[in-house]
CSV table of C-alpha atoms and ligand atoms in Angstrom, one decimal:
chain,number,residue,atom,x,y,z
A,1,MET,CA,-28.2,134.9,-32.1
A,2,PRO,CA,-26.2,131.6,-33.3
A,3,GLU,CA,-22.9,131.3,-31.6
A,4,SER,CA,-20.0,132.5,-33.5
A,5,LYS,CA,-17.5,129.9,-35.2
A,6,ALA,CA,-13.6,129.6,-34.2
A,7,ILE,CA,-11.3,130.2,-36.8
A,8,ALA,CA,-7.5,129.2,-36.6
A,9,VAL,CA,-5.1,130.7,-38.8
A,10,LEU,CA,-2.0,128.6,-39.8
A,11,GLY,CA,0.9,131.4,-40.6
A,12,TYR,CA,1.4,134.5,-39.2
A,13,GLY,CA,3.0,136.2,-42.5
A,14,ALA,CA,1.9,138.4,-45.2
A,15,ILE,CA,-1.6,137.0,-45.2
A,16,GLY,CA,-2.7,135.3,-42.3
A,17,SER,CA,-1.7,138.8,-40.2
A,18,VAL,CA,-3.7,140.6,-42.1
A,19,VAL,CA,-6.3,137.8,-42.4
A,20,CYS,CA,-6.1,137.8,-37.8
A,21,ASP,CA,-6.5,141.8,-37.8
A,22,ARG,CA,-9.2,141.6,-39.6
A,23,LEU,CA,-10.9,138.7,-37.7
A,24,LEU,CA,-9.9,140.5,-34.1
A,25,ALA,CA,-11.4,143.6,-35.0
A,26,GLY,CA,-14.4,141.8,-36.1
A,27,GLY,CA,-14.9,142.6,-40.0
A,28,VAL,CA,-16.4,138.8,-40.3
A,29,PRO,CA,-19.3,138.5,-38.8
A,30,GLY,CA,-19.6,134.9,-37.2
A,31,ALA,CA,-16.7,134.1,-37.2
A,32,ARG,CA,-13.9,134.8,-34.0
A,33,LEU,CA,-10.6,134.4,-34.3
A,34,ASP,CA,-9.7,131.5,-31.9
A,35,CYS,CA,-5.8,130.7,-32.0
A,36,VAL,CA,-3.1,131.0,-34.7
A,37,VAL,CA,0.0,128.9,-35.1
A,38,GLY,CA,3.5,130.3,-36.6
A,39,ARG,CA,6.3,131.6,-35.2
A,40,ARG,CA,6.0,135.1,-35.4
A,41,ALA,CA,2.9,135.5,-34.1
A,42,ALA,CA,3.6,136.2,-30.7
A,43,GLY,CA,1.8,139.8,-30.4
A,44,THR,CA,-1.1,138.9,-31.0
A,45,SER,CA,-3.7,138.5,-28.2
A,46,VAL,CA,-5.2,135.2,-29.1
A,47,PRO,CA,-3.3,131.8,-27.9
A,48,VAL,CA,-0.2,130.4,-30.6
A,49,VAL,CA,-0.9,127.0,-30.7
A,50,THR,CA,0.6,124.0,-33.0
A,51,ALA,CA,-1.2,122.6,-35.9
A,52,GLY,CA,-2.8,119.9,-33.6
A,53,GLU,CA,-3.7,121.5,-31.1
A,54,ALA,CA,-5.5,124.2,-34.0
A,55,ILE,CA,-6.9,121.5,-35.3
A,56,GLU,CA,-8.9,120.3,-32.3
A,57,ARG,CA,-9.9,123.9,-31.3
A,58,ALA,CA,-11.2,125.1,-34.7
A,59,ASP,CA,-14.0,125.4,-36.8
A,60,VAL,CA,-12.4,126.3,-39.7
A,61,LEU,CA,-8.8,126.1,-40.4
A,62,VAL,CA,-7.3,129.0,-42.7
A,63,GLU,CA,-4.3,127.8,-44.1
A,64,CYS,CA,-1.7,130.7,-45.2
A,65,ALA,CA,1.2,129.3,-44.9
A,66,GLY,CA,2.5,127.4,-47.7
A,67,HIS,CA,2.4,124.0,-49.7
A,68,ALA,CA,4.4,122.1,-47.5
A,69,ALA,CA,2.5,122.9,-44.2
A,70,LEU,CA,-0.9,122.8,-46.3
A,71,ALA,CA,0.6,118.9,-47.1
A,72,ALA,CA,1.5,118.3,-43.8
A,73,HIS,CA,-2.1,119.9,-42.2
A,74,GLY,CA,-5.0,120.1,-44.9
A,75,GLU,CA,-5.7,116.8,-44.3
A,76,ASP,CA,-5.3,116.1,-40.9
A,77,ALA,CA,-7.8,118.9,-40.3
A,78,LEU,CA,-10.3,117.6,-42.9
A,79,SER,CA,-11.0,114.1,-41.4
A,80,ALA,CA,-11.1,115.9,-37.7
A,81,GLY,CA,-14.2,118.0,-38.8
A,82,ALA,CA,-13.1,121.4,-39.6
A,83,ASP,CA,-13.5,123.3,-43.0
A,84,LEU,CA,-10.1,124.3,-44.6
A,85,VAL,CA,-10.1,127.5,-46.4
A,86,VAL,CA,-6.5,127.1,-48.5
A,87,SER,CA,-4.4,130.3,-49.7
A,88,SER,CA,-1.7,128.0,-51.5
A,89,VAL,CA,-3.8,127.1,-54.3
A,90,GLY,CA,-0.3,126.2,-56.2
A,91,ALA,CA,0.2,123.2,-53.7
A,92,LEU,CA,-3.2,121.3,-55.5
A,93,THR,CA,-1.6,121.5,-59.0
A,94,ASP,CA,0.0,118.1,-57.0
A,95,ALA,CA,-2.6,115.6,-58.1
A,96,SER,CA,-2.3,113.0,-55.2
A,97,LEU,CA,-2.4,116.0,-52.7
A,98,ARG,CA,-5.2,117.7,-54.4
A,99,GLU,CA,-7.2,113.8,-54.5
A,100,ARG,CA,-6.7,113.1,-50.7
A,101,LEU,CA,-8.1,116.3,-49.7
A,102,HIS,CA,-10.9,115.8,-51.9
A,103,ALA,CA,-11.5,112.6,-50.6
A,104,ALA,CA,-11.0,113.5,-46.8
A,105,GLY,CA,-13.5,114.9,-44.7
A,106,PRO,CA,-16.1,115.8,-42.7
A,107,GLY,CA,-14.7,118.9,-43.1
A,108,ARG,CA,-15.6,120.7,-46.0
A,109,LEU,CA,-12.0,122.4,-48.7
A,110,PHE,CA,-12.6,125.8,-49.8
A,111,VAL,CA,-9.9,127.7,-51.8
A,112,THR,CA,-9.6,131.5,-52.5
A,113,THR,CA,-9.8,133.2,-56.0
A,114,GLY,CA,-6.6,134.8,-54.4
A,115,ALA,CA,-5.3,137.3,-56.5
A,116,LEU,CA,-7.3,136.7,-59.5
A,117,GLY,CA,-10.5,138.0,-60.5
A,118,GLY,CA,-13.6,137.2,-63.4
A,119,LEU,CA,-13.6,133.2,-62.8
A,120,ASP,CA,-16.9,133.6,-61.8
A,121,LEU,CA,-17.6,134.2,-66.0
A,122,LEU,CA,-14.9,131.7,-67.1
A,123,VAL,CA,-16.4,128.9,-64.4
A,124,ALA,CA,-19.6,129.5,-66.4
A,125,ALA,CA,-18.9,130.1,-69.4
A,126,ALA,CA,-16.5,126.6,-69.4
A,127,SER,CA,-19.4,124.4,-68.5
A,128,ALA,CA,-21.4,125.6,-71.3
A,129,ALA,CA,-18.7,124.1,-73.8
A,130,PRO,CA,-14.7,124.1,-73.0
A,131,PHE,CA,-12.0,127.1,-74.3
A,132,THR,CA,-10.5,125.9,-77.3
A,133,THR,CA,-7.4,128.4,-75.4
A,134,VAL,CA,-7.0,129.6,-72.2
A,135,ARG,CA,-3.9,131.8,-71.4
A,136,LEU,CA,-2.0,133.7,-68.2
A,137,SER,CA,0.6,136.2,-68.7
A,138,THR,CA,1.6,137.6,-65.1
A,139,THR,CA,4.3,140.0,-64.6
A,140,LYS,CA,6.3,140.7,-61.3
A,141,THR,CA,9.5,142.2,-60.5
A,142,PRO,CA,12.8,139.9,-61.2
A,143,ALA,CA,13.2,140.2,-57.3
A,144,ALA,CA,9.9,138.3,-56.9
A,145,LEU,CA,10.5,135.8,-59.1
A,146,VAL,CA,14.6,134.8,-58.0
A,147,GLN,CA,14.2,130.8,-57.8
A,148,ASP,CA,16.7,129.2,-55.0
A,149,TRP,CA,17.2,126.5,-57.6
A,150,MET,CA,18.0,129.1,-60.4
A,151,GLU,CA,22.0,129.0,-61.2
A,152,PRO,CA,24.1,132.3,-60.0
A,153,SER,CA,24.6,133.4,-63.5
A,154,GLN,CA,20.6,133.2,-63.9
A,155,LYS,CA,19.9,135.0,-60.8
A,156,GLU,CA,21.7,137.5,-61.9
A,157,ALA,CA,20.6,138.0,-65.3
A,158,LEU,CA,17.5,138.1,-64.0
A,159,LEU,CA,18.3,140.8,-61.2
A,160,SER,CA,20.2,143.1,-63.6
A,161,ALA,CA,17.7,142.9,-67.0
A,162,ARG,CA,16.7,146.4,-67.3
A,163,GLY,CA,13.5,145.6,-69.6
A,164,PRO,CA,10.7,142.8,-69.7
A,165,VAL,CA,11.9,139.5,-69.5
A,166,VAL,CA,10.2,136.1,-70.1
A,167,VAL,CA,11.4,134.1,-67.3
A,168,PHE,CA,8.9,131.1,-68.1
A,169,SER,CA,6.2,129.7,-70.6
A,170,GLY,CA,4.8,126.4,-69.9
A,171,SER,CA,2.1,124.4,-68.2
A,172,ALA,CA,0.3,126.0,-65.4
A,173,GLU,CA,1.5,122.7,-63.4
A,174,GLU,CA,4.7,123.7,-64.0
A,175,ALA,CA,4.8,127.2,-63.3
A,176,ALA,CA,3.1,126.3,-59.6
A,177,ALA,CA,6.3,123.8,-59.2
A,178,LEU,CA,8.8,126.0,-60.7
A,179,PHE,CA,7.3,129.1,-59.2
A,180,PRO,CA,5.5,128.1,-56.2
A,181,ARG,CA,5.3,131.4,-53.6
A,182,SER,CA,4.3,133.2,-57.4
A,183,MET,CA,1.9,131.3,-59.7
A,184,ASN,CA,-0.5,130.4,-57.0
A,185,VAL,CA,-3.1,132.1,-59.7
A,186,ALA,CA,-1.9,129.6,-62.8
A,187,ALA,CA,-2.5,126.9,-60.6
A,188,THR,CA,-6.1,128.7,-59.5
A,189,LEU,CA,-7.3,129.4,-63.2
A,190,SER,CA,-5.7,125.6,-64.0
A,191,LEU,CA,-8.3,124.0,-61.3
A,192,ALA,CA,-11.3,126.3,-62.3
A,193,LEU,CA,-11.1,125.5,-65.7
A,194,PRO,CA,-9.7,121.8,-65.8
A,195,ALA,CA,-11.0,120.8,-69.8
A,196,THR,CA,-8.6,123.2,-70.8
A,197,PRO,CA,-4.8,123.3,-70.5
A,198,VAL,CA,-3.7,127.1,-69.7
A,199,GLU,CA,-0.7,128.4,-71.5
A,200,VAL,CA,1.4,130.3,-68.9
A,201,GLU,CA,3.6,133.1,-69.3
A,202,LEU,CA,5.6,134.5,-66.3
A,203,VAL,CA,7.8,137.5,-66.9
A,204,ALA,CA,10.1,140.3,-65.0
A,205,ASP,CA,9.7,143.8,-65.4
A,206,PRO,CA,12.1,146.0,-63.6
A,207,ALA,CA,9.7,148.5,-64.2
A,208,ALA,CA,6.5,146.8,-62.7
A,209,ASP,CA,5.2,148.7,-59.6
A,210,LEU,CA,2.3,146.2,-59.4
A,211,VAL,CA,1.1,143.0,-60.3
A,212,ALA,CA,-0.1,142.3,-63.4
A,213,HIS,CA,-1.9,139.3,-64.7
A,214,VAL,CA,-4.0,139.2,-68.1
A,215,VAL,CA,-5.9,136.6,-68.7
A,216,THR,CA,-7.8,135.6,-72.2
A,217,ALA,CA,-9.7,132.4,-72.9
A,218,GLU,CA,-11.6,132.1,-76.4
A,219,GLY,CA,-14.7,129.4,-76.9
A,220,PRO,CA,-17.4,128.8,-78.2
A,221,VAL,CA,-19.3,130.7,-75.8
A,222,GLY,CA,-17.7,133.5,-76.2
A,223,ARG,CA,-14.0,135.7,-76.3
A,224,TYR,CA,-12.6,136.9,-72.5
A,225,ARG,CA,-10.0,139.3,-71.5
A,226,PHE,CA,-9.4,140.6,-67.7
A,227,GLU,CA,-6.8,142.2,-66.4
A,228,VAL,CA,-5.7,142.6,-62.9
A,229,ARG,CA,-3.3,144.7,-61.6
A,230,ASN,CA,-2.4,144.5,-57.8
A,231,GLN,CA,-0.3,146.6,-55.7
A,232,PRO,CA,2.2,144.4,-53.7
A,233,SER,CA,1.7,143.4,-50.3
A,234,PRO,CA,3.9,145.0,-48.3
A,235,GLY,CA,4.9,142.5,-46.3
A,236,ASN,CA,5.8,140.1,-49.2
A,237,PRO,CA,6.5,141.4,-52.7
A,238,ARG,CA,5.7,137.7,-54.2
A,239,THR,CA,2.2,138.2,-52.5
A,240,SER,CA,-0.6,141.0,-53.4
A,241,ARG,CA,-1.7,143.2,-51.4
A,242,VAL,CA,-5.6,142.0,-52.1
A,243,VAL,CA,-5.2,138.5,-51.0
A,244,PRO,CA,-6.0,138.8,-47.3
A,245,TYR,CA,-8.6,140.2,-48.3
A,246,ALA,CA,-10.2,137.5,-50.9
A,247,VAL,CA,-9.2,134.6,-48.2
A,248,LEU,CA,-11.7,136.6,-46.1
A,249,ARG,CA,-14.3,136.5,-48.8
A,250,THR,CA,-13.5,132.6,-49.0
A,251,LEU,CA,-14.1,132.3,-45.4
A,252,ARG,CA,-17.7,134.2,-45.5
A,253,GLU,CA,-18.6,131.0,-47.3
A,254,ALA,CA,-17.9,128.4,-44.9
A,255,LEU,CA,-19.3,130.2,-42.3
B,301,LIG,N1,-3.6,132.7,-54.0
B,301,LIG,C1,-3.1,132.9,-54.3
B,301,LIG,O1,-3.7,134.2,-54.9
B,301,LIG,C2,-2.1,133.3,-53.5
B,301,LIG,C3,-1.6,135.1,-53.6
B,301,LIG,C4,-0.1,135.0,-53.0
B,301,LIG,C5,0.4,134.2,-51.8
B,301,LIG,N2,-0.8,132.6,-52.3
B,301,LIG,C6,-0.3,131.4,-51.3
B,301,LIG,O2,-0.4,131.6,-49.7
B,301,LIG,C7,0.3,131.6,-49.0
B,301,LIG,C8,1.2,132.3,-47.5
B,301,LIG,O3,1.7,133.3,-48.5
B,301,LIG,P1,2.2,135.2,-47.6
B,301,LIG,O4,2.3,136.0,-48.4
B,301,LIG,O5,1.8,135.1,-46.5
B,301,LIG,O6,3.6,133.8,-47.1
B,301,LIG,P2,4.4,134.4,-46.0
B,301,LIG,O7,6.0,134.1,-46.4
B,301,LIG,O8,4.6,136.3,-45.7
B,301,LIG,O9,4.3,134.2,-44.6
B,301,LIG,C9,3.8,132.5,-44.1
B,301,LIG,C10,4.0,132.5,-43.2
B,301,LIG,O10,3.3,131.0,-42.4
B,301,LIG,C11,5.0,130.6,-41.8
B,301,LIG,N3,5.0,129.1,-41.5
B,301,LIG,C12,4.9,128.8,-42.9
B,301,LIG,N4,5.1,127.1,-42.3
B,301,LIG,C13,4.4,126.7,-41.1
B,301,LIG,C14,3.6,126.0,-40.4
B,301,LIG,N5,3.9,124.2,-40.8
B,301,LIG,N6,3.4,126.1,-39.2
B,301,LIG,C15,3.1,127.6,-38.7
B,301,LIG,N7,3.7,129.1,-39.6
B,301,LIG,C16,4.2,128.5,-40.8
B,301,LIG,C17,6.4,131.0,-42.2
B,301,LIG,O11,6.9,131.1,-41.4
B,301,LIG,C18,5.7,132.8,-42.5
B,301,LIG,O12,5.9,133.3,-41.2
B,301,LIG,C19,1.9,131.2,-50.1
B,301,LIG,O13,2.4,129.7,-50.0
B,301,LIG,C20,1.5,131.8,-50.6
B,301,LIG,O14,2.5,130.7,-52.2
B,301,LIG,C21,-1.6,132.7,-52.7
């Protein structure tokens, strides 16, 4: 029987803790949770280590920690020969980080599809001929969209809204930069379809019990509309509950 691969998980929050639990339960054949990097991970049965130690020990580093952590450790992991699974896809809208990670190796880079679906068909259609328009409309609760950079009056207006409010419209890159923990999906779409700029609209809706993403794309090959409605994660309302399972699916590609 082939030996299982040693997996290190970077970040033990809404995504990382579920990834760890599933790995410990043997949910991914061929993958063995070796260690975790994260202050809150003290209760796990595997060693809690520094990022540097994790990179030395792991065959695959699964990043579930945020943009800054990916920027700090991603390149080192790939250069040390570990494969890297990325959750914080929004960080890759920074062209310099993206280029550094693509250029690094011998480890391989895997980017999860995260909270979004339908990319297989969209990428296939775009390879035949680029789309003329690609749009993403995302709806979340106001509380999930409040950001530190907002003026107090803007925060207050958002949190007291009684109906849907458009909080942002613009490019995927701007969306990922302004709403780093909430707009990974815009980055995922934009990176998958680089030939067509993605027009993003972000809506705060106090009645939004589910996180909604509606993708529409039109081009010479066809017209597509995908609607995703995800339950928020119990651990973090900015993250959809499905995301750790998407990360585990991506991990299977790295084994
Ligand atoms: N691809 C997608 O569709 C998608 C969807 C949702 C969230 N995300 C992204 O995934 C990442 C994780 O999301 P989450 O909901 O689990 O966040 P979270 O805030 O619940 O958990 C992140 C954890 O990582 C820890 N952390 C931060 N920096 C660290 C470091 N340098 N070393 C070790 N631990 C560190 C934090 O303390 C926290 O416990 C975020 O960047 C988020 O934006 C991606």
